[in-house]
Amino acid sequence: MMPKVTLHHIALMVADLDAAIAFYRDALGIALEGAHDVDAEGVRVAFLPLHGDYANRPPAIELVQPTRLDTGVAKWMATHGQGMHHICVQVDDIDAAMKRASEHGATFTSAEPGRKSDGTRYVFIHPKTAFGALIELVQT
Amino acid sequence: MMPKVTLHHIALMVADLDAAIAFYRDALGIALEGAHDVDAEGVRVAFLPLHGDYANRPPAIELVQPTRLDTGVAKWMATHGQGMHHICVQVDDIDAAMKRASEHGATFTSAEPGRKSDGTRYVFIHPKTAFGALIELVQT
């Protein structure tokens, strides 16, 4: 049986969050859900949910602006510039998802899922094992 | 009033479509809808719809393998390697969406929408005007 894999968000790295919010909201017409600082990660983020299935969480565009220079995302943007950074998919059981993925060659940026301040468990699949794309798994 | 902007797909460039399909299907558990050649564009593509709102079209991961060397996507991959290429959002009225976006600074890779073989109208926003991300608009 196929597990339930839902798109949670697509993360875009931006240099100026307010300007990027204005573009995605005003130029594309995607409503802003909200923006906030995540001090522990050295970023300020905004979520813009796309129209979709509001019975579940609709997929969102997440805009991410680094607020410190010493983070992984700040270094990534210094190398790659602004643009698409990762795709986040939501799974029912992150431990089962990691086991399945590792049996098919995936490696992860940490051996165990981390935990966000709201309790969400998350892990990233290494892009070298996912055909160049950085994929985040979350279990909310 | 906000227009209806739905996520249609996220396109990932890959060098070996069959291997990438196997990974996204078997490692991540995303069902394969199908794969086919698009001779006019010099690519072979696969769609893997994520779990979502089946009353509407759920968002999909599109895997794209260039099949010729003389196309824009083949040249892009030669420079950037495999990975995330673009985000495609579906709009109700592509002419209105282009007008709105251009009023907010967007420029497009062509002045008028193109038309795919199935009749879908599409256009790309230039990434320089969308904070580094390549955004495709489609009206199906």
Short mmCIF file of C-alpha atoms in Angstrom, two decimals, chain A residues 2-7 9-16 19-32 49-54 56 59 61 82-87 89 91 97 100-102 104-106 125 129-135 137, chain B residues 2-7 9-16 19-32 49-54 56 59 61 82-87 89 91 97 100-102 104-106 125 129-135 137:
data_model
loop_
_atom_site.label_atom_id
_atom_site.label_comp_id
_atom_site.label_asym_id
_atom_site.label_seq_id
_atom_site.Cartn_x
_atom_site.Cartn_y
_atom_site.Cartn_z
CA MET A 2 1.24 3.45 -0.88
CA PRO A 3 1.78 5.75 2.12
CA LYS A 4 0.02 9.10 2.21
CA VAL A 5 2.50 11.70 0.96
CA THR A 6 1.16 15.26 0.85
CA LEU A 7 2.95 18.38 -0.31
CA HIS A 9 5.46 23.55 1.18
CA ILE A 10 8.03 24.63 -1.37
CA ALA A 11 10.77 26.79 0.14
CA LEU A 12 12.27 29.69 -1.78
CA MET A 13 15.34 31.53 -0.49
CA VAL A 14 15.04 35.31 -0.81
CA ALA A 15 17.27 38.23 0.14
CA ASP A 16 14.45 40.66 1.03
CA ALA A 19 9.80 42.65 -1.19
CA ALA A 20 9.31 38.96 -1.99
CA ILE A 21 6.04 38.82 -0.01
CA ALA A 22 4.78 41.84 -1.94
CA PHE A 23 5.62 40.15 -5.24
CA TYR A 24 4.03 36.78 -4.51
CA ARG A 25 0.95 38.41 -2.95
CA ASP A 26 0.43 41.30 -5.33
CA ALA A 27 1.88 40.04 -8.60
CA LEU A 28 0.67 36.44 -8.33
CA GLY A 29 -2.32 36.97 -6.03
CA ILE A 30 -1.38 34.39 -3.39
CA ALA A 31 -2.72 35.35 0.04
CA LEU A 32 -0.19 35.83 2.84
CA PRO A 49 -0.88 28.96 1.03
CA LEU A 50 -1.96 28.19 -2.50
CA HIS A 51 -5.58 27.55 -3.28
CA GLY A 52 -6.27 23.90 -2.59
CA ASP A 53 -7.75 21.35 -0.30
CA TYR A 54 -8.70 23.24 2.82
CA ASN A 56 -6.32 19.28 4.72
CA PRO A 59 0.43 23.41 -0.03
CA ILE A 61 5.03 28.71 -0.82
CA GLN A 82 17.97 33.34 -4.48
CA GLY A 83 15.61 30.64 -5.73
CA MET A 84 14.09 27.26 -5.02
CA HIS A 85 15.69 25.60 -2.01
CA HIS A 86 13.65 22.54 -0.99
CA ILE A 87 10.37 20.66 -1.27
CA VAL A 89 6.33 16.60 1.97
CA VAL A 91 4.05 11.92 5.90
CA ALA A 97 9.16 6.91 5.76
CA ARG A 100 11.46 2.93 3.42
CA ALA A 101 13.56 5.65 1.81
CA SER A 102 16.83 4.34 3.23
CA HIS A 104 15.89 2.50 -1.53
CA GLY A 105 19.20 4.33 -1.26
CA ALA A 106 18.30 7.58 0.49
CA ILE A 125 17.03 13.59 2.44
CA THR A 129 20.56 10.49 -3.09
CA ALA A 130 17.38 12.18 -4.42
CA PHE A 131 18.48 13.14 -7.92
CA GLY A 132 19.63 16.62 -6.96
CA ALA A 133 16.53 17.84 -5.12
CA LEU A 134 16.54 18.65 -1.42
CA ILE A 135 13.47 16.90 0.05
CA LEU A 137 10.00 15.03 5.33
CA MET B 2 -7.64 37.20 -4.76
CA PRO B 3 -7.52 35.08 -7.91
CA LYS B 4 -7.55 31.29 -7.60
CA VAL B 5 -3.92 30.17 -7.78
CA THR B 6 -3.43 26.41 -7.47
CA LEU B 7 -0.18 24.48 -7.50
CA HIS B 9 3.39 20.75 -10.42
CA ILE B 10 7.00 21.11 -9.32
CA ALA B 11 9.46 20.20 -12.05
CA LEU B 12 12.72 18.43 -11.26
CA MET B 13 15.40 17.93 -13.90
CA VAL B 14 16.90 14.45 -13.86
CA ALA B 15 19.53 12.68 -15.94
CA ASP B 16 17.94 9.20 -15.81
CA ALA B 19 15.99 5.67 -12.05
CA ALA B 20 14.37 8.85 -10.74
CA ILE B 21 10.87 7.39 -11.13
CA ALA B 22 11.97 4.33 -9.17
CA PHE B 23 13.32 6.53 -6.38
CA TYR B 24 10.29 8.80 -6.03
CA ARG B 25 7.88 5.88 -6.30
CA ASP B 26 9.69 3.28 -4.21
CA ALA B 27 11.69 5.37 -1.74
CA LEU B 28 9.07 8.06 -1.13
CA GLY B 29 5.94 6.09 -2.00
CA ILE B 30 4.47 8.54 -4.51
CA ALA B 31 2.36 6.77 -7.13
CA LEU B 32 3.40 7.15 -10.75
CA PRO B 49 0.70 13.21 -8.16
CA LEU B 50 1.00 13.79 -4.45
CA HIS B 51 -1.87 12.88 -2.16
CA GLY B 52 -4.31 15.77 -2.12
CA ASP B 53 -7.60 17.14 -3.23
CA TYR B 54 -8.83 14.77 -5.90
CA ASN B 56 -9.35 19.21 -8.14
CA PRO B 59 -0.18 18.84 -7.19
CA ILE B 61 6.10 16.13 -8.97
CA GLN B 82 19.97 17.83 -11.60
CA GLY B 83 17.46 19.37 -9.20
CA MET B 84 14.51 21.71 -8.87
CA HIS B 85 13.80 23.58 -12.08
CA HIS B 86 10.44 25.35 -11.83
CA ILE B 87 7.13 25.67 -10.00
CA VAL B 89 0.79 27.29 -10.80
CA VAL B 91 -4.69 30.15 -12.91
CA ALA B 97 -2.67 36.83 -14.44
CA ARG B 100 -1.53 41.62 -12.91
CA ALA B 101 1.99 40.23 -12.61
CA SER B 102 3.45 42.65 -15.14
CA HIS B 104 3.93 44.39 -10.28
CA GLY B 105 7.24 44.11 -12.10
CA ALA B 106 7.16 40.64 -13.63
CA ILE B 125 7.87 34.50 -15.44
CA THR B 129 11.72 39.34 -11.65
CA ALA B 130 10.47 36.59 -9.29
CA PHE B 131 13.24 36.56 -6.69
CA GLY B 132 15.23 33.83 -8.38
CA ALA B 133 12.49 31.23 -8.86
CA LEU B 134 11.26 30.13 -12.28
CA ILE B 135 7.45 30.25 -12.13
CA LEU B 137 1.65 29.92 -15.21
#
